[in-house]
Coordinates of C-alpha atoms and ligand atoms in Angstrom, one line a residue:
X1 CA 55.4 -8.0 135.6
X2 CA 54.0 -6.1 138.5
X3 CA 51.0 -7.8 140.1
X4 CA 50.7 -6.5 143.6
X5 CA 47.2 -5.1 143.2
X6 CA 45.9 -8.1 141.4
X7 CA 47.3 -10.5 144.0
X8 CA 45.8 -8.4 146.8
X9 CA 42.4 -8.4 145.0
X10 CA 42.5 -12.1 144.5
X11 CA 43.2 -12.7 148.1
X12 CA 40.2 -10.6 149.1
X13 CA 38.0 -12.1 146.4
X14 CA 38.8 -15.7 147.5
X15 CA 37.3 -14.9 150.9
X16 CA 33.9 -14.4 149.2
X17 CA 33.8 -15.8 145.7
X18 CA 34.6 -19.5 144.8
X19 CA 38.3 -19.5 143.6
X20 CA 37.9 -15.7 143.5
X21 CA 36.2 -15.7 140.1
X22 CA 32.8 -15.6 138.6
X23 CA 33.6 -18.1 135.9
X24 CA 36.0 -21.1 136.4
X25 CA 38.6 -20.6 133.6
X26 CA 39.3 -17.1 134.8
X27 CA 40.9 -18.5 138.0
X28 CA 44.1 -19.6 136.1
X29 CA 44.2 -22.9 138.0
X30 CA 45.3 -24.8 134.9
X31 CA 48.0 -22.4 133.9
X32 CA 49.2 -21.2 137.3
X33 CA 49.8 -17.7 138.4
X34 CA 47.5 -14.9 139.5
X35 CA 44.9 -13.6 137.0
X36 CA 45.3 -9.9 136.2
X37 CA 42.3 -8.0 137.5
X38 CA 41.2 -5.8 134.6
X39 CA 40.5 -2.1 135.1
X40 CA 39.9 -0.9 131.6
X41 CA 40.1 -1.8 127.9
X42 CA 40.2 0.2 124.7
X43 CA 40.5 -1.0 121.1
X44 CA 42.8 -4.1 121.0
X45 CA 44.3 -3.4 124.5
X46 CA 43.3 -4.4 127.9
X47 CA 44.9 -3.0 131.1
X48 CA 45.0 -4.4 134.6
X49 CA 44.9 -2.7 138.0
X50 CA 48.7 -2.8 138.2
X51 CA 49.0 -0.8 135.0
X52 CA 50.1 -3.6 132.8
X53 CA 48.7 -3.3 129.3
X54 CA 48.2 -6.4 127.0
X55 CA 47.3 -6.9 123.4
X56 CA 44.0 -8.8 123.8
X57 CA 43.0 -11.9 121.9
X58 CA 40.4 -13.1 124.4
X59 CA 37.9 -10.3 123.4
X60 CA 35.8 -11.1 126.4
X61 CA 35.6 -14.7 125.0
X62 CA 34.3 -13.5 121.7
X63 CA 31.9 -10.5 121.8
X64 CA 34.4 -7.7 121.3
X65 CA 34.8 -8.1 117.5
X66 CA 35.0 -4.3 117.1
X67 CA 37.6 -4.0 119.9
X68 CA 36.9 -2.6 123.3
X69 CA 34.9 0.5 124.1
X70 CA 34.2 1.3 120.4
X71 CA 33.2 5.0 120.5
X72 CA 29.9 4.5 118.6
X73 CA 28.9 1.6 120.9
X74 CA 29.8 3.6 124.0
X75 CA 27.9 6.6 122.8
X76 CA 24.8 4.6 121.9
X77 CA 24.8 2.8 125.2
X78 CA 25.2 6.1 127.2
X79 CA 22.4 7.7 125.2
X80 CA 20.1 4.6 125.8
X81 CA 20.9 4.6 129.5
X82 CA 19.4 8.1 129.9
X83 CA 16.1 6.7 128.8
X84 CA 16.1 4.0 131.5
X85 CA 17.9 0.7 131.8
X86 CA 15.1 -1.8 131.8
X87 CA 11.4 -1.8 131.4
X88 CA 10.3 -5.4 131.3
X89 CA 8.1 -4.4 128.3
X90 CA 8.4 -4.5 124.6
X91 CA 10.6 -1.8 123.0
X92 CA 11.1 -0.6 119.4
X93 CA 14.8 -1.6 119.7
X94 CA 13.9 -5.3 120.0
X95 CA 11.9 -5.1 116.8
X96 CA 15.0 -3.6 115.1
X97 CA 17.2 -6.3 116.6
X98 CA 14.9 -9.1 115.3
X99 CA 14.9 -7.5 111.9
X100 CA 18.7 -7.2 111.9
X101 CA 19.2 -10.9 113.0
X102 CA 16.6 -12.3 110.6
X103 CA 17.8 -10.4 107.6
X104 CA 21.3 -11.7 108.1
X105 CA 20.7 -15.3 109.1
X106 CA 18.3 -16.8 106.6
X107 CA 17.5 -19.9 108.5
X108 CA 15.9 -17.8 111.3
X109 CA 12.3 -16.9 110.5
X110 CA 11.6 -15.9 114.1
X111 CA 13.8 -15.1 117.0
X112 CA 13.5 -14.5 120.7
X113 CA 16.0 -12.6 122.8
X114 CA 17.3 -13.9 126.1
X115 CA 20.2 -12.7 128.4
X116 CA 23.0 -15.2 127.8
X117 CA 24.2 -17.9 125.5
X118 CA 23.4 -20.5 128.1
X119 CA 19.8 -19.3 128.3
X120 CA 19.6 -19.5 124.5
X121 CA 20.8 -23.2 124.3
X122 CA 18.7 -24.2 127.3
X123 CA 15.6 -22.7 125.7
X124 CA 16.3 -24.1 122.2
X125 CA 16.6 -27.6 123.8
X126 CA 13.4 -27.3 125.6
X127 CA 11.7 -26.1 122.5
X128 CA 13.1 -29.0 120.4
X129 CA 11.9 -31.5 123.0
X130 CA 8.5 -29.8 123.3
X131 CA 8.1 -29.5 119.5
X132 CA 9.1 -33.1 118.7
X133 CA 7.6 -34.7 121.9
X134 CA 10.9 -36.6 122.2
X135 CA 13.4 -36.4 125.0
X136 CA 16.8 -37.5 123.9
X137 CA 19.4 -35.1 122.4
X138 CA 22.7 -35.7 120.8
X139 CA 25.7 -33.5 121.6
X140 CA 29.3 -33.9 120.7
X141 CA 32.1 -34.7 123.1
X142 CA 34.1 -31.6 123.8
X143 CA 31.4 -29.2 122.6
X144 CA 30.3 -26.7 125.2
X145 CA 26.9 -25.1 125.1
X146 CA 26.8 -23.1 128.3
X147 CA 26.2 -24.6 131.7
X148 CA 22.8 -26.2 131.0
X149 CA 22.2 -29.4 132.9
X150 CA 21.5 -31.5 129.8
X151 CA 24.5 -30.1 128.1
X152 CA 27.1 -30.4 130.8
X153 CA 27.8 -34.0 129.8
X154 CA 31.2 -34.5 128.1
X155 CA 31.5 -30.8 127.9
X156 CA 34.4 -28.7 126.6
X157 CA 35.7 -25.3 127.9
X158 CA 36.2 -25.3 131.7
X159 CA 35.0 -28.9 132.0
X160 CA 37.7 -30.0 129.6
X161 CA 40.3 -27.6 131.1
X162 CA 39.7 -28.9 134.7
X163 CA 39.0 -32.6 133.8
X164 CA 35.4 -32.4 134.9
X165 CA 33.5 -32.7 131.6
X166 CA 30.6 -34.4 133.4
X167 CA 29.4 -32.0 136.1
X168 CA 28.3 -33.1 139.6
X169 CA 24.7 -32.1 140.3
X170 CA 23.3 -33.1 136.9
X171 CA 20.7 -35.7 137.7
X172 CA 21.5 -39.1 136.2
X173 CA 18.1 -39.3 134.6
X174 CA 18.7 -36.1 132.7
X175 CA 22.3 -37.1 131.7
X176 CA 20.9 -40.3 130.3
X177 CA 18.8 -38.3 127.9
X178 CA 22.0 -36.8 126.5
X179 CA 23.7 -39.0 123.9
X180 CA 27.3 -38.4 123.0
X181 CA 28.7 -38.5 119.5
X182 CA 32.2 -37.8 118.3
X183 CA 32.8 -34.4 116.6
X184 CA 33.6 -34.7 112.9
X185 CA 32.4 -38.4 112.9
X186 CA 29.1 -38.9 111.2
X187 CA 29.1 -42.7 111.8
X188 CA 28.9 -42.0 115.5
X189 CA 25.8 -39.9 115.0
X190 CA 24.2 -42.4 112.6
X191 CA 24.8 -45.2 115.1
X192 CA 22.9 -43.3 117.8
X193 CA 19.9 -42.7 115.4
X194 CA 19.9 -46.4 114.8
X195 CA 20.0 -47.3 118.5
X196 CA 17.3 -44.8 119.5
X197 CA 14.8 -44.6 116.7
X198 CA 12.1 -41.9 117.1
X199 CA 13.5 -40.9 120.4
X200 CA 16.0 -38.1 119.5
X201 CA 14.6 -34.6 119.6
X202 CA 17.7 -32.8 118.3
X203 CA 21.3 -32.8 117.5
X204 CA 23.1 -29.7 118.9
X205 CA 26.5 -28.8 117.6
X206 CA 28.9 -25.9 117.5
X207 CA 29.3 -25.7 113.7
X208 CA 32.9 -24.7 114.3
X209 CA 33.9 -26.1 117.7
X210 CA 35.3 -23.4 119.9
X211 CA 35.5 -24.9 123.3
X212 CA 38.0 -27.7 122.9
X213 CA 40.3 -25.3 121.3
X214 CA 39.1 -24.4 117.8
X215 CA 38.3 -27.2 115.5
X216 CA 36.6 -26.6 112.1
X217 CA 34.2 -29.1 110.7
X218 CA 35.6 -31.6 108.2
X219 CA 34.1 -31.5 104.8
X220 CA 30.7 -33.0 104.7
X221 CA 30.3 -33.2 108.5
X222 CA 27.6 -30.5 108.8
X223 CA 25.9 -31.5 105.6
X224 CA 25.8 -35.1 107.0
X225 CA 24.2 -33.9 110.2
X226 CA 21.6 -32.1 108.2
X227 CA 20.8 -35.3 106.3
X228 CA 20.8 -37.5 109.4
X229 CA 18.6 -35.2 111.4
X230 CA 16.0 -34.9 108.6
X231 CA 16.0 -38.7 108.1
X232 CA 15.6 -39.3 111.9
X233 CA 12.9 -36.7 112.4
X234 CA 15.1 -34.7 114.8
X235 CA 15.9 -30.9 114.8
X236 CA 19.4 -29.6 113.9
X237 CA 20.4 -26.9 116.4
X238 CA 23.4 -24.8 115.5
X239 CA 25.0 -23.3 118.6
X240 CA 26.4 -20.1 117.0
X241 CA 27.0 -18.3 120.2
X242 CA 30.7 -17.9 119.2
X243 CA 30.5 -18.1 115.4
X244 CA 27.4 -16.0 114.9
X245 CA 28.5 -12.7 113.3
X246 CA 32.1 -13.8 113.9
X247 CA 32.9 -15.7 110.8
X248 CA 30.5 -13.7 108.6
X249 CA 27.2 -11.9 108.9
X250 CA 25.3 -15.2 108.5
X251 CA 27.6 -17.1 110.8
X252 CA 29.0 -20.6 110.2
X253 CA 25.8 -21.6 108.6
X254 CA 26.3 -19.0 105.9
X255 CA 30.0 -20.0 105.5
X256 CA 29.2 -23.7 105.0
X257 CA 25.8 -23.3 103.4
X258 CA 23.7 -25.3 105.9
X259 CA 20.1 -24.6 106.9
X260 CA 19.7 -25.6 110.6
X261 CA 16.2 -25.7 112.2
X262 CA 17.2 -23.7 115.2
X263 CA 20.1 -21.4 115.9
X264 CA 21.5 -20.0 119.2
X265 CA 23.3 -16.7 119.3
X266 CA 25.0 -14.6 122.0
X267 CA 28.3 -12.8 122.5
X268 CA 28.6 -10.4 119.5
X269 CA 24.9 -9.7 119.2
X270 CA 25.2 -8.1 122.7
X271 CA 28.1 -5.9 121.7
X272 CA 29.8 -6.8 125.1
X273 CA 26.6 -6.6 127.2
X274 CA 24.8 -9.8 128.4
X275 CA 22.6 -11.1 125.6
X276 CA 21.5 -14.3 123.9
X277 CA 18.9 -15.2 121.3
X278 CA 17.5 -18.3 119.8
X279 CA 15.4 -18.7 116.8
X280 CA 14.6 -20.7 113.6
X281 CA 11.8 -22.0 111.6
X282 CA 8.5 -20.3 112.2
X283 CA 6.6 -23.6 112.6
X284 CA 8.9 -24.6 115.4
X285 CA 9.1 -21.2 117.1
X286 CA 5.3 -21.1 117.2
X287 CA 5.5 -23.7 120.0
X288 CA 6.9 -21.1 122.3
X289 CA 4.7 -19.5 125.0
X290 CA 2.3 -17.7 124.8
X291 CA 1.6 -19.1 121.3
X292 CA 2.4 -22.6 122.2
X293 CA 3.0 -24.9 125.1
X294 CA 6.8 -24.5 125.6
X295 CA 7.4 -22.0 128.4
X296 CA 10.2 -19.5 128.2
X297 CA 10.5 -16.0 129.7
X298 CA 13.0 -13.5 131.2
X299 CA 12.8 -10.2 133.1
X300 CA 15.8 -8.7 131.3
X301 CA 15.1 -10.3 127.9
X302 CA 15.5 -7.7 125.2
X303 CA 17.1 -5.4 127.7
X304 CA 17.4 -1.9 126.0
X305 CA 21.1 -1.3 126.9
X306 CA 22.2 -4.8 125.7
X307 CA 20.1 -4.5 122.5
X308 CA 21.5 -1.1 121.8
X309 CA 25.1 -2.3 122.1
X310 CA 24.3 -5.3 120.0
X311 CA 22.4 -3.4 117.3
X312 CA 25.2 -0.8 117.0
X313 CA 27.8 -3.5 116.7
X314 CA 25.8 -5.5 114.1
X315 CA 25.3 -2.3 112.0
X316 CA 29.0 -1.5 112.1
X317 CA 29.8 -5.1 111.1
X318 CA 27.6 -4.6 108.0
X319 CA 29.9 -1.9 106.7
X320 CA 31.8 -2.8 103.5
X321 CA 35.0 -4.8 103.9
X322 CA 34.8 -5.6 107.6
X323 CA 35.0 -9.4 107.3
X324 CA 37.6 -9.2 104.5
X325 CA 39.8 -7.1 106.9
X326 CA 39.2 -9.6 109.7
X327 CA 40.2 -12.5 107.4
X328 CA 43.3 -10.7 106.3
X329 CA 44.4 -9.9 109.9
X330 CA 43.6 -13.4 111.0
X331 CA 45.6 -14.9 108.2
X332 CA 48.6 -12.5 108.7
X333 CA 48.7 -13.3 112.5
X334 CA 48.3 -17.1 112.1
X335 CA 50.9 -17.2 109.4
X336 CA 53.4 -15.2 111.5
X337 CA 52.8 -17.4 114.5
X338 CA 53.1 -20.6 112.5
X339 CA 56.5 -19.4 111.2
X340 CA 57.6 -18.5 114.7
X341 CA 56.8 -21.9 116.1
X342 CA 58.4 -23.6 113.2
X343 CA 61.6 -21.6 113.6
X344 CA 61.6 -22.5 117.2
X345 CA 61.2 -26.2 116.4
X346 CA 57.9 -26.5 118.3
X347 CA 55.2 -28.8 116.9
X348 CA 51.8 -27.1 116.9
X349 CA 48.6 -27.6 114.9
X350 CA 47.5 -24.2 113.8
X351 CA 43.8 -23.8 113.2
X352 CA 42.0 -20.7 111.9
X353 CA 38.7 -19.7 110.4
X354 CA 38.5 -16.0 109.7
X355 CA 39.2 -14.2 113.0
X356 CA 39.0 -17.3 115.2
X357 CA 42.2 -19.2 115.8
X358 CA 43.9 -21.7 118.0
X359 CA 47.3 -23.4 118.3
X360 CA 47.3 -26.9 119.7
X361 CA 50.6 -28.1 121.2
X362 CA 50.6 -31.5 119.6
X363 CA 52.1 -33.1 116.6
X364 CA 48.8 -35.0 115.9
X365 CA 46.1 -33.6 113.7
X366 CA 43.3 -32.3 115.9
X367 CA 39.7 -33.2 114.7
X368 CA 37.8 -34.0 117.9
X369 CA 38.0 -34.2 121.7
X370 CA 40.3 -37.2 121.8
X371 CA 42.9 -35.7 119.5
X372 CA 42.6 -32.3 121.3
X373 CA 43.5 -34.1 124.5
X374 CA 46.8 -35.2 123.0
X375 CA 48.1 -31.6 123.6
X376 CA 50.9 -30.9 125.9
X377 CA 49.0 -28.7 128.4
X378 CA 52.1 -28.1 130.5
X379 CA 53.9 -26.6 127.4
X380 CA 50.8 -24.6 126.7
X381 CA 50.9 -23.2 130.3
X382 CA 54.5 -22.1 129.8
X383 CA 53.6 -20.5 126.5
X384 CA 50.6 -18.8 128.1
X385 CA 52.7 -17.4 131.0
X386 CA 55.4 -16.3 128.7
X387 CA 53.0 -14.4 126.5
X388 CA 51.3 -12.8 129.5
X389 CA 54.6 -11.6 130.8
X390 CA 55.3 -10.1 127.4
X391 CA 52.1 -8.2 127.2
X392 CA 50.0 -10.6 125.1
X393 CA 46.7 -11.8 126.6
X394 CA 45.3 -15.1 125.4
X395 CA 42.8 -17.4 127.0
X396 CA 44.2 -19.3 130.0
X397 CA 43.5 -22.7 128.6
X398 CA 44.6 -24.8 125.7
X399 CA 40.9 -25.6 125.1
X400 CA 39.6 -22.2 124.1
X401 CA 39.7 -20.0 121.0
X402 CA 41.5 -16.8 120.3
X403 CA 39.9 -13.8 118.5
X404 CA 41.2 -11.0 116.4
X405 CA 39.2 -7.8 116.3
X406 CA 38.6 -5.0 113.9
X407 CA 40.7 -2.8 116.3
X408 CA 43.9 -4.9 116.0
X409 CA 46.4 -2.9 113.9
X410 CA 49.2 -4.3 111.8
X411 CA 51.6 -3.0 114.5
X412 CA 49.7 -5.0 117.2
X413 CA 49.9 -8.1 115.0
X414 CA 53.6 -7.6 114.3
X415 CA 54.4 -7.1 118.0
X416 CA 52.4 -10.2 118.8
X417 CA 54.3 -12.3 116.3
X418 CA 57.6 -11.0 117.6
X419 CA 56.6 -11.8 121.2
X420 CA 55.4 -15.3 120.3
X421 CA 58.7 -15.9 118.6
X422 CA 60.6 -14.8 121.7
X423 CA 58.5 -17.0 124.0
X424 CA 58.5 -20.0 121.6
X425 CA 62.3 -20.0 121.5
X426 CA 62.4 -20.3 125.3
X427 CA 60.0 -23.3 125.3
X428 CA 62.4 -25.8 123.8
Ligands
LIG501 N1 32.9 -20.5 129.0 C1 33.7 -19.4 128.5 C2 34.7 -19.8 127.6 N2 34.3 -20.7 126.6 C3 34.3 -18.7 129.6 C4 33.6 -17.5 130.0 C5 34.3 -16.6 131.0 O1 35.1 -17.0 131.9 O2 34.1 -15.4 130.9

C-alpha cells in the first residue's frame, strides 16, 4: 500500500498538532502504522491522499449512515451556504429540526441544539444536577460520553484504547461526584443508590455501549435502570449520540421500549456536520436558561448548514424500508465475517445490533468493560493492519464500533467478507 503522501503529511502535522491528529484514536498509536490522510469519500468508499480507496466501516464514527457525500445532502448544504453560514439567531430550520426529532423520539418533549455530542452530554448533566439539586452522577465503566470532565472517569473509547480511562486534569473533587457502576449489572447500580441516598442526580448510559467495542444491553438492564432511577429520585439520561437514528428512527429507546428523562443526540442528526442535541421531559427542560436557572448557550448552536445536513439526512432515513435494508446488510456482513473467522479457527465474539457491529478477539462472552478487556489487542492490531492493506477501513481500536451504511452494496459486503477471510487465515 502506497503511503508516501500520508507519511509526509503526518511528519508535518506532528510538528504542530499533538501526535499529528485532532482526536487521539486517529493517531493509530495502538495499532501501529501511519494513518491514511483522507482526501475524499463517496458512498461507502473513502480515498486517501496516496490514491488508496477503502470500503469504509468507520462512517466518520457513526454519522454517515447514508454513505458519504449523499447527493441530496450535498445539494441541500450547498444551497443553504448561499444564504449565509451562521447568523447566531433563530432560524426556521431549527424549528423543523426540533419537530423532526420530537416526532421520532417520543420521550423528548423539548430539545435544544448544540454543536457536538460532548456538548450535549455536558449540558444534560448540568441540567440534571440543576433540576434535582443533587451533585452525584452514575456512569458505567467503559461507557464514553465525550470528553466532559465529570464523564472522563473510567471512560471507554480513546481512554480505554490507550489505557488512560481516568484523564489527568479532571479535578479530584469533580471525579468524586462520578460514581462508577458495571455495565449490564443492575446490582452495582442498586448498591450505589443505597450508599448515596438522595444524592444521585442522574444515571447516564449508552443504551447500547459503543465505546468499549459494541455491547448490547442484556435483557432487563435498561428496564432495571428505569426502575432504580425512578425509585431513587434520579434522572435517567440516555446517551444516544451513536444509537440515535442509527438503530431506528426512535433510537435504542424505541428499540427496547424505554422512556428516559433526558436524551443526548449527535452524529447522524448532523448529517456529517458538527451537531449535538439534548432534550427530554418538558418539566425538566424548563430549567434551562432563559426559562430556568441552568445556563447553557452556544454561538454555533442550530447552525444552518449543520441543521440542513441533519434534516435532509433524517428525512431520507424516514423513507420506507431504510432500516430494514440496514438490518439486512448488517446481518449479511456479520454472518459472513463470523463464518470467515470460524473457518480460520479464530475465536471472536461477534456482536451486532442493526447496522452497528463489532468483533471482539476473545473466547469469553463480552458484557462489560472487564470482559471487553480480555481481548487480544495485539491480534486485533494485526487484523486491522491486514484489512487496511486490503482496502477495508475499520476503526483503529478494538474498543470502537463498526457501521454499515445505506450506501454499502452487496458487492462491497462480499468483497469485505472475502478480504476478512483472507486476513483471518493469516492471523493463525
Ligand atoms: N471518540 C470517537 C470514537 N468513539 C473518536 C472520534 C474521532 O476520532 O473522530
